[in-house]
Short mmCIF file of C-alpha atoms in Angstrom, two decimals:
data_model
loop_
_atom_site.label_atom_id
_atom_site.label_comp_id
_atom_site.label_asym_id
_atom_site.label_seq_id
_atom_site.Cartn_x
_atom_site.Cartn_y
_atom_site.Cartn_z
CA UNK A 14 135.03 16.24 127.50
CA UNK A 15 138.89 14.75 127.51
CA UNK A 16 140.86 15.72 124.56
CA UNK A 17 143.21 11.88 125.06
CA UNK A 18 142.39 9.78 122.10
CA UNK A 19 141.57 6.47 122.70
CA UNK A 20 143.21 3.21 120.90
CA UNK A 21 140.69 0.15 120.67
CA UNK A 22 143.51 -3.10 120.98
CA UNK A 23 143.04 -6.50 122.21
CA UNK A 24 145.85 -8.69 120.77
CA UNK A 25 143.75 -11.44 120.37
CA UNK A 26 142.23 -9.96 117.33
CA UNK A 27 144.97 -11.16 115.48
CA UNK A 28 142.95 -14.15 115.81
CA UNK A 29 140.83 -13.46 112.92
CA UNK A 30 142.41 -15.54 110.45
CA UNK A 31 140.75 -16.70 107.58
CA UNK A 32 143.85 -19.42 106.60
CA UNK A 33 147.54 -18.33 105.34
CA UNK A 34 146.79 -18.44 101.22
CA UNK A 35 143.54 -15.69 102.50
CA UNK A 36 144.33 -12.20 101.45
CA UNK A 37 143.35 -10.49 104.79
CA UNK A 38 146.58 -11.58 106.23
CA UNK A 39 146.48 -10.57 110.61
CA UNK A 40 150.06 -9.88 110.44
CA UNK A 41 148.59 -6.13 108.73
CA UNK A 42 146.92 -5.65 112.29
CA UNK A 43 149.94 -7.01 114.78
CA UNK A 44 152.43 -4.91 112.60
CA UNK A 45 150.40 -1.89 112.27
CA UNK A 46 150.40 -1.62 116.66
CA UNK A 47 153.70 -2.42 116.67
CA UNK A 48 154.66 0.72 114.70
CA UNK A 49 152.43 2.77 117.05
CA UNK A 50 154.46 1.27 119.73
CA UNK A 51 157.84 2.42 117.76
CA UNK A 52 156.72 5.96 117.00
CA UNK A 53 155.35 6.06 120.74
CA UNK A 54 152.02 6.82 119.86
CA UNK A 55 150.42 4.21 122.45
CA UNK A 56 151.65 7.19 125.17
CA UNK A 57 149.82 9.53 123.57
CA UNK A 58 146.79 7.75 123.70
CA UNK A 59 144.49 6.09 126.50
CA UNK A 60 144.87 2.00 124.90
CA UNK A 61 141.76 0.25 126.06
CA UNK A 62 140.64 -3.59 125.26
CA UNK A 63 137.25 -3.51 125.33
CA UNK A 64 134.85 -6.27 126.26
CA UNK A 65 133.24 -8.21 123.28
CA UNK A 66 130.02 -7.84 121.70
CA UNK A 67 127.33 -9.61 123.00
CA UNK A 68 124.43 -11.54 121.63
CA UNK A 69 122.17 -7.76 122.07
CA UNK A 70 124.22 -5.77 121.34
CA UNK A 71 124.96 -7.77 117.59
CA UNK A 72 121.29 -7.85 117.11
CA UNK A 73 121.21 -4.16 116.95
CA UNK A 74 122.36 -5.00 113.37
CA UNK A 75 122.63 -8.76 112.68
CA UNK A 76 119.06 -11.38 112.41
CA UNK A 77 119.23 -13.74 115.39
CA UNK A 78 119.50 -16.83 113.03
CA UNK A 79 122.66 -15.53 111.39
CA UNK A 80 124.34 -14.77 114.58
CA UNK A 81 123.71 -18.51 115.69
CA UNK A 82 124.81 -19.68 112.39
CA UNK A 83 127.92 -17.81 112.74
CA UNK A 84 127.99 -19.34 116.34
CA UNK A 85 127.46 -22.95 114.90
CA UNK A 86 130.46 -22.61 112.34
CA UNK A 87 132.78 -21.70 114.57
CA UNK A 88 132.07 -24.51 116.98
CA UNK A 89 132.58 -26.74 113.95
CA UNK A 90 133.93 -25.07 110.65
CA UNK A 91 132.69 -28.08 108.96
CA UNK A 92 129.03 -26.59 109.79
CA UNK A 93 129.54 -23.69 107.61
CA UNK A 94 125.89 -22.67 106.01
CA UNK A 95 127.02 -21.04 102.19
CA UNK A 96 123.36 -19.72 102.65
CA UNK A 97 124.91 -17.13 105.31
CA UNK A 98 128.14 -16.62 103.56
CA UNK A 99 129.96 -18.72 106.08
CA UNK A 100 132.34 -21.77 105.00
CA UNK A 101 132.97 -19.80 100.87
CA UNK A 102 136.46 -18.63 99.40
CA UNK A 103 135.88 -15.11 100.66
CA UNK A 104 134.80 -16.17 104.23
CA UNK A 105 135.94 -19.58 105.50
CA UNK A 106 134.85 -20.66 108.31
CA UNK A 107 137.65 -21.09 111.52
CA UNK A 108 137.37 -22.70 115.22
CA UNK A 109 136.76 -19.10 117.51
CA UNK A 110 134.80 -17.19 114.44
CA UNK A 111 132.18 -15.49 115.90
CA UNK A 112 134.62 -14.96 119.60
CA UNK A 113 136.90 -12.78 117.76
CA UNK A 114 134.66 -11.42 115.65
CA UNK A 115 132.22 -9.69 118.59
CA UNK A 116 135.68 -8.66 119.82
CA UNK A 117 136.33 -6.39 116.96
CA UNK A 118 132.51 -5.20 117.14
CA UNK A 119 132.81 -4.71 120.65
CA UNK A 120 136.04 -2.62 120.50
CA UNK A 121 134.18 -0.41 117.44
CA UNK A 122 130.82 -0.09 119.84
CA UNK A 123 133.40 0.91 122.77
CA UNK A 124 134.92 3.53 120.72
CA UNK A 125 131.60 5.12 119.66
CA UNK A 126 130.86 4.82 123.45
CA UNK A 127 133.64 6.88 124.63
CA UNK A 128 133.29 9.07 121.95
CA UNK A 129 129.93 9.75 122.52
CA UNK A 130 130.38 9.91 126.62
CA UNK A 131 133.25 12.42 126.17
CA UNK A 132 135.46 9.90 127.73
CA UNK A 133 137.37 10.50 125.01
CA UNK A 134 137.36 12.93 121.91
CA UNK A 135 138.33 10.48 119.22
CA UNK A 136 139.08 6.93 119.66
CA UNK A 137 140.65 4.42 116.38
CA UNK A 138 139.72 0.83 115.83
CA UNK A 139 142.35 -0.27 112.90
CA UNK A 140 141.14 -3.65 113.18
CA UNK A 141 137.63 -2.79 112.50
CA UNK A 142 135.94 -1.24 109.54
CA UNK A 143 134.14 -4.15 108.41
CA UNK A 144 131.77 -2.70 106.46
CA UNK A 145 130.60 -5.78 103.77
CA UNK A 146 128.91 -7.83 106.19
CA UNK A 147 124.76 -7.38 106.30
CA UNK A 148 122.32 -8.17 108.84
CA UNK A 149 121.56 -11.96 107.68
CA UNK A 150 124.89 -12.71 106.24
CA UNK A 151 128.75 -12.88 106.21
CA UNK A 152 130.66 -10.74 102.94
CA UNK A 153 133.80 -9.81 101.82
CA UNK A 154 136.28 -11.25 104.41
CA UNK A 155 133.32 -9.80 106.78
CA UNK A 156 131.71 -11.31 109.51
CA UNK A 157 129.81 -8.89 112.03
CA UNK A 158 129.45 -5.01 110.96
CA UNK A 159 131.51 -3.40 113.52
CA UNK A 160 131.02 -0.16 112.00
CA UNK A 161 127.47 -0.46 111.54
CA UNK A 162 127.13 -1.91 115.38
CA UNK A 163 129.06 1.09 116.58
CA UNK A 164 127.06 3.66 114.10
CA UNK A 165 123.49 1.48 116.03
CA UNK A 166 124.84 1.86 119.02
CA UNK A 167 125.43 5.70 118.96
CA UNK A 168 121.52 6.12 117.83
CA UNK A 169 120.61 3.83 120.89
CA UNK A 170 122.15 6.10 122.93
CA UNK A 171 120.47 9.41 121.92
CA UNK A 172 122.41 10.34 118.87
CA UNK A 173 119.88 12.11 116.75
CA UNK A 174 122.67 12.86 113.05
CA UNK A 175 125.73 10.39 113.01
CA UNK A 176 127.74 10.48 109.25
CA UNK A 177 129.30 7.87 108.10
CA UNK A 178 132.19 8.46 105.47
CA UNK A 179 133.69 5.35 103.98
CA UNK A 180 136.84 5.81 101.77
CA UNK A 181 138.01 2.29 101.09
CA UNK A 182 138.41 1.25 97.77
CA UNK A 183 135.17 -1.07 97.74
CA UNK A 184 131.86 0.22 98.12
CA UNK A 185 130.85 0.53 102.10
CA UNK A 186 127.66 -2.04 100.91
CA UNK A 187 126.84 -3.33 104.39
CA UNK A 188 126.84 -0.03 106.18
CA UNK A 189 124.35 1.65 103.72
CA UNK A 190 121.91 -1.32 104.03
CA UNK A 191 122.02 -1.38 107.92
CA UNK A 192 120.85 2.42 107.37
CA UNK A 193 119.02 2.63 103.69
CA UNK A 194 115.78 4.08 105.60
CA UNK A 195 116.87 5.87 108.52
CA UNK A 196 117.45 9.65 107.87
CA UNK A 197 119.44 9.43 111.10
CA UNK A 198 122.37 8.41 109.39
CA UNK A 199 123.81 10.21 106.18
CA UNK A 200 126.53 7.44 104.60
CA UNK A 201 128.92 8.42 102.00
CA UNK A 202 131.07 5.77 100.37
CA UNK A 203 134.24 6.62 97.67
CA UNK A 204 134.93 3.37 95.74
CA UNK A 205 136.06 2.46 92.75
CA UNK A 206 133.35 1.70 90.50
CA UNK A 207 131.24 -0.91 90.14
CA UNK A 208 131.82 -2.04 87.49
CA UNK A 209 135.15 -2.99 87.69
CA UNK A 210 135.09 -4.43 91.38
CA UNK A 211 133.10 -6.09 94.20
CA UNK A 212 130.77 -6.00 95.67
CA UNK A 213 129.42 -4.34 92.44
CA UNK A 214 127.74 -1.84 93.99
CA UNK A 215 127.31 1.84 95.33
CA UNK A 216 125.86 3.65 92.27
CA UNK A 217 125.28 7.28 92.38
CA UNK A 218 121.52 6.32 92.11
CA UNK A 219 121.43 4.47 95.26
CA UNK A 220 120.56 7.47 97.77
CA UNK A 221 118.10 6.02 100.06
CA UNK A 222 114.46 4.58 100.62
CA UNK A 223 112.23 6.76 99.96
CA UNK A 224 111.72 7.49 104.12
CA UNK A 225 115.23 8.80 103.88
CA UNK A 226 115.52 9.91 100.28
CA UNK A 227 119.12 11.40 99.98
CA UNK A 228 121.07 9.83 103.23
CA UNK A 229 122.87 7.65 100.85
CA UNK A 230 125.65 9.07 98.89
CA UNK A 231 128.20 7.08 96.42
CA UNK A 232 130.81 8.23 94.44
CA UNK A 233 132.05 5.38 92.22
CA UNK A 234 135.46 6.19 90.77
CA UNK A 235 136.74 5.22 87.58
CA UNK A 236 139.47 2.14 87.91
CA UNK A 237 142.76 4.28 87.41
CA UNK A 238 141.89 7.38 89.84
CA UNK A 239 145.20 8.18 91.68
CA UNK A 240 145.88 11.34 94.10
CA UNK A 241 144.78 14.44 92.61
CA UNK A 242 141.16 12.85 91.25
CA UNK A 243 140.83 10.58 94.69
CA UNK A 244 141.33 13.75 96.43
CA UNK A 245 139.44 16.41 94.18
CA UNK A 246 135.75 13.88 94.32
CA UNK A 247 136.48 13.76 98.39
CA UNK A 248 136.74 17.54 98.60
CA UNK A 249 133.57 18.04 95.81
CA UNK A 250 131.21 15.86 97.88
CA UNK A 251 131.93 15.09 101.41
CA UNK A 252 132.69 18.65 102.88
CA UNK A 253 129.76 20.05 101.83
CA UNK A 254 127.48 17.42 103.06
CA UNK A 255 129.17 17.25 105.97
CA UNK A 256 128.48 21.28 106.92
CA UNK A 257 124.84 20.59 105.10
CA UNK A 258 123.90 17.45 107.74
CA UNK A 259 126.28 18.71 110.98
CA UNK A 260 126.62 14.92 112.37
CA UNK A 261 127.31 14.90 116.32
CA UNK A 262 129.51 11.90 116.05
CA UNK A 263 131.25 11.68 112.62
CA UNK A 264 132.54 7.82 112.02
CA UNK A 265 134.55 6.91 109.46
CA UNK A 266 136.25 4.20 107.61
CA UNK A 267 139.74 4.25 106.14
CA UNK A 268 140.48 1.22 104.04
CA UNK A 269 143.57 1.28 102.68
CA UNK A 270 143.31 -0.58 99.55
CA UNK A 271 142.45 2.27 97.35
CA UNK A 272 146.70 2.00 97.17
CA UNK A 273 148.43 1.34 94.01
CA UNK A 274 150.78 -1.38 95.60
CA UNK A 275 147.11 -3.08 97.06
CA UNK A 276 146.70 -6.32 95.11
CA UNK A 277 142.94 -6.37 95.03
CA UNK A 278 141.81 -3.16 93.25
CA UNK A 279 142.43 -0.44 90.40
CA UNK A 280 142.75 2.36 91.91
CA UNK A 281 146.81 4.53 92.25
CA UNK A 282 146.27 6.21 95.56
CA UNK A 283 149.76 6.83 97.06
CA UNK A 284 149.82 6.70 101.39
CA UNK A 285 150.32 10.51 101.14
CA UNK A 286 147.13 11.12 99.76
CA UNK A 287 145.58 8.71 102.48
CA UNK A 288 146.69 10.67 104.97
CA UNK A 289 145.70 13.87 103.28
CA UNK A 290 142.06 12.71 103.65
CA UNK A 291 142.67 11.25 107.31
CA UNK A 292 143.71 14.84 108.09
CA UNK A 293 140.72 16.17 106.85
CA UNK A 294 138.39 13.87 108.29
CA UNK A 295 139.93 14.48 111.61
CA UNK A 296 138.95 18.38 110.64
CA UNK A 297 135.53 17.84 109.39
CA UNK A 298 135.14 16.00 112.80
CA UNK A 299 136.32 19.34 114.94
CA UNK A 300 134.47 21.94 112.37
CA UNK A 301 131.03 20.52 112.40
CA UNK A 302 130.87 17.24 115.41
CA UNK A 303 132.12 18.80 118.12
CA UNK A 304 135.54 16.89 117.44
CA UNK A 305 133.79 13.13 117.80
CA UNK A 306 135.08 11.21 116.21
CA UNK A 307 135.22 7.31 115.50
CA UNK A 308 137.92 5.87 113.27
CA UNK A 309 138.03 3.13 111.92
CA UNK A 310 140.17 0.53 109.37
CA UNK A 311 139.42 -1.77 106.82
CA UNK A 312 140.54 -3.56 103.54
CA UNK A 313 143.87 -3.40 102.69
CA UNK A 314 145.99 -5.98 101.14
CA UNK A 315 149.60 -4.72 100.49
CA UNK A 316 149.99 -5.91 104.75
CA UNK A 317 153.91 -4.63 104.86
CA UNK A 318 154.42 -1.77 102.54
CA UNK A 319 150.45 0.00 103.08
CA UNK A 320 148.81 -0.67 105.91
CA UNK A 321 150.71 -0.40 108.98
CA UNK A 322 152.41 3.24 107.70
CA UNK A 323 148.40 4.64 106.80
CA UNK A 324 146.93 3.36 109.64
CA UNK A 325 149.73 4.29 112.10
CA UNK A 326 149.12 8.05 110.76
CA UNK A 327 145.46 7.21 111.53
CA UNK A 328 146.53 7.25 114.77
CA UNK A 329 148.96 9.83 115.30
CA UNK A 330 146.48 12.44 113.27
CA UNK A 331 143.59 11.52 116.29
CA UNK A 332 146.84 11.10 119.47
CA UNK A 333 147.28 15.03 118.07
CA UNK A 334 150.99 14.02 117.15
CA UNK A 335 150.68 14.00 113.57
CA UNK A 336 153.88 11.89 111.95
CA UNK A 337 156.02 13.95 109.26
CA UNK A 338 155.51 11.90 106.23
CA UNK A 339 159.44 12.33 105.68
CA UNK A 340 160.07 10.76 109.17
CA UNK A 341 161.92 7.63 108.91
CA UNK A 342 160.76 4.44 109.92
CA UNK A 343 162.74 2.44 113.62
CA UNK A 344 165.25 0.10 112.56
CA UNK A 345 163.67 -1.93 115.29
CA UNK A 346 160.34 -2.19 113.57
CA UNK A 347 161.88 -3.26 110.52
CA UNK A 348 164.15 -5.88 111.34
CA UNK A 349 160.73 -7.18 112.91
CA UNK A 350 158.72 -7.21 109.76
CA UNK A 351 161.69 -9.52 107.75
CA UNK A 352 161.99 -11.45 110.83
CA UNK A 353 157.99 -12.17 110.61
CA UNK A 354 157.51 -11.97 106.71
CA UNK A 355 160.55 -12.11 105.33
CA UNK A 356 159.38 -8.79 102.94
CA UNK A 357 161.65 -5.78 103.56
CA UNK A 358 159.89 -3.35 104.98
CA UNK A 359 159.33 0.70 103.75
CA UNK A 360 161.83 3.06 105.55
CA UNK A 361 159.97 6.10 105.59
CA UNK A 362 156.26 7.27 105.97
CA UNK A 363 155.91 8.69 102.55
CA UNK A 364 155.27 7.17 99.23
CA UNK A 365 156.99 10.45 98.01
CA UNK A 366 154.21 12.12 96.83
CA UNK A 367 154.04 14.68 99.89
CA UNK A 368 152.40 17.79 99.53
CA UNK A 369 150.02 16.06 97.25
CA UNK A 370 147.50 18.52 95.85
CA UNK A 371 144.47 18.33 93.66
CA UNK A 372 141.74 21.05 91.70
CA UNK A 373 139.38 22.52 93.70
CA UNK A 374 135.62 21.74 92.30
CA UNK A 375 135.04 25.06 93.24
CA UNK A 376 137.27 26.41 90.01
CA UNK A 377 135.16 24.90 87.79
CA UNK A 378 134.96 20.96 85.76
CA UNK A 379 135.60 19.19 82.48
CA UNK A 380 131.97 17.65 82.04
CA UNK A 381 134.31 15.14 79.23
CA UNK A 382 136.57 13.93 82.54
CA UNK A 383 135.96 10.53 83.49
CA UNK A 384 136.36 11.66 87.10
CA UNK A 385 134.59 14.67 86.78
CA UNK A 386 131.46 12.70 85.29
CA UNK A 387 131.63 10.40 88.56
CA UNK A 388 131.99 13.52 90.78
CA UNK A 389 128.86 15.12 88.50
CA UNK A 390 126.91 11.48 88.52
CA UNK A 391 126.80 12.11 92.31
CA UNK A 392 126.04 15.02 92.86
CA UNK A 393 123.11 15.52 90.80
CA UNK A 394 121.62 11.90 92.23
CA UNK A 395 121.90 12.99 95.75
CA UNK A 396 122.31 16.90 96.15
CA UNK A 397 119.38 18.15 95.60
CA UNK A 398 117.81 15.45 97.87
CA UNK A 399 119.28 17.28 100.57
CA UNK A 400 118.58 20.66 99.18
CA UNK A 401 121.89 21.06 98.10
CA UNK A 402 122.61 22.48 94.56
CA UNK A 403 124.40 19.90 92.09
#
């Protein structure tokens, strides 16, 4: 198997652009590779476009009428069916919808390809991660299920465990229903909870049909969770399922809205403790799937200051040349970032909050924390559905 990481990248998926006053701005994507370009990343890694998703390969997830809907709005936006979720506030419909959408599928299903063909060992799709949209219908600034096409694609090959670990800030809906009664899949979403934020789901209850009782995991976070709680419920639940389920392909999602600069949520995660998890993902990968690994993007809304610094240590943690979170940002990729958005841009990759660190579950819990009731709510709904204790 070849140890070179592979980056999925196609320029043109800067073409999925939802309008300039839409929150998923495309400048996060274009700036994000350009700061793999400064830190010279993109020579540590094998940069493939792949060829889009077609019609079959969308229906291993998406219902035939939706994908012609989809098809229909974006030969005329006007078209738009609201009965899909095409043509609303949080998806409006543009000329070249569906093209660049089964472009970001088809780099996802690529990656899990060339993970899963040992053509290469991990391989990161920033711009995908799309994890809201469900097999009849568009969702939260989501059109096709990239990660949920890859995740279908890796089972049509052969792939008999495949986890799924989804750490942005909203609740990875579409992926668990793509998968609620396949024990083939084990999902595990950390969101902030319901309650306070869309889609207004993931509850600790929601572990599965009964076919495939416990392959569904949620840990819904109270709003207000910053480093050491967002850390201490990853490390209580997903390790431990993880060694429990040993995936052969581990995918996962790294949304980076769970921020505290990210306009859209509650939650005070700091880029430091993004990476923290990043690192560990990229461990569980090696310790228990063989090193496969798929990784993937997601929300995030704070487009300058977030996104390109996490997801450009997405990268450099699967290229093998981890970035320092001290190191300081190009001057080059800065003056590029006023000259595009006129924001100033961060100048190092830290928040400041490096070494973060957190309480082992392990030590013991406060049954009164708020975050140790979430971390408890879980893991007595879907533990012992896996034969785990709680």
């Amino acid at each position: 198997m070849s140890g070179r990481a592979q980056l999925m990248w196609d320029e043109a998926v800067t073409g999925y652009d939802f309008g300039p006053d839409h929150p998923m701005d495309p400048v996060r994507l274009a700036l994000t590779r350009r700061l793999v370009d400064a830190f010279g990343l993109d020579k540590d890694v094998r940069v493939v476009a792949a060829k889009s998703a077609g019609e079959s390969t969308l229906r291993l997830v998406h219902r035939e009428d939706y994908i012609a809907a989809v098809k229909a709005a974006s030969a005329d936006p006007a078209a738009a069916d609201a009965a899909y979720g095409l043509g609303t506030l949080d998806d409006p419909a543009f000329t070249g919808m569906h093209e660049v959408s089964a472009m970001i599928a088809g780099q996802s299903v690529a990656a899990a390809e060339a993970v899963w063909g040992g053509d290469a060992l991990h391989a990161v799709n920033f711009t995908g991660g799309l994890h809201h949209a469900m097999p009849g219908g568009a969702s939260g600034f989501c059109i096709y299920n990239d990660a949920a096409l890859a995740i279908a694609r890796l089972l049509e090959l052969g792939a008999e465990r495949v986890a799924y670990v989804d750490v942005d800030v909203h609740h990875g809906d579409g992926v668990q229903a793509a998968f609620w009664s396949d024990p083939r899949v084990l999902t595990i979403s950390l969101h902030e909870h319901p309650r306070t934020l869309f889609p207004q789901t993931g509850w600790p209850e929601e572990t599965g049909a009964e076919s495939a009782e416990g392959s569904a995991v949620n840990v819904a976070l109270p709003a207000g969770t910053g480093d050491a709680g967002w850390l201490r419920a990853f490390h209580a639940v997903v390790p431990e399922l993880i060694a429990d389920f040993r995936p052969q392909v581990l995918v996962t999602q790294h949304g980076a809205d769970t921020h505290f600069e990210d306009p859209l949520a509650h939650l005070a995660v700091s880029l430091d403790a993004q990476r923290a998890v990043q690192v560990a993902c990229h461990e569980l990968a090696h310790e228990y799937a063989d090193g496969r690994w798929v990784a993937l993007g997601g929300g995030g809304y704070a487009v300058v200051e977030v996104v390109p610094r996490s997801w450009t240590h997405l990268v450099g943690i699967a290229a093998g040349r981890e970035i320092e979170p001290e190191t300081v940002i190009p001057d080059g990729w800065r003056q590029e970032v006023f000259a595009r958005t006129r924001q100033l841009a961060p100048a190092r990759m830290t928040d400041g909050r490096w070494p973060v660190s957190f309480a082992d579950w392990d030590a013991g819990y406060d049954p009164a924390d708020r975050l140790d009731q979430a971390v408890l709510a879980t893991r007595r709904a879907a533990f012992p559905l896996r034969g785990l204790l709680p």
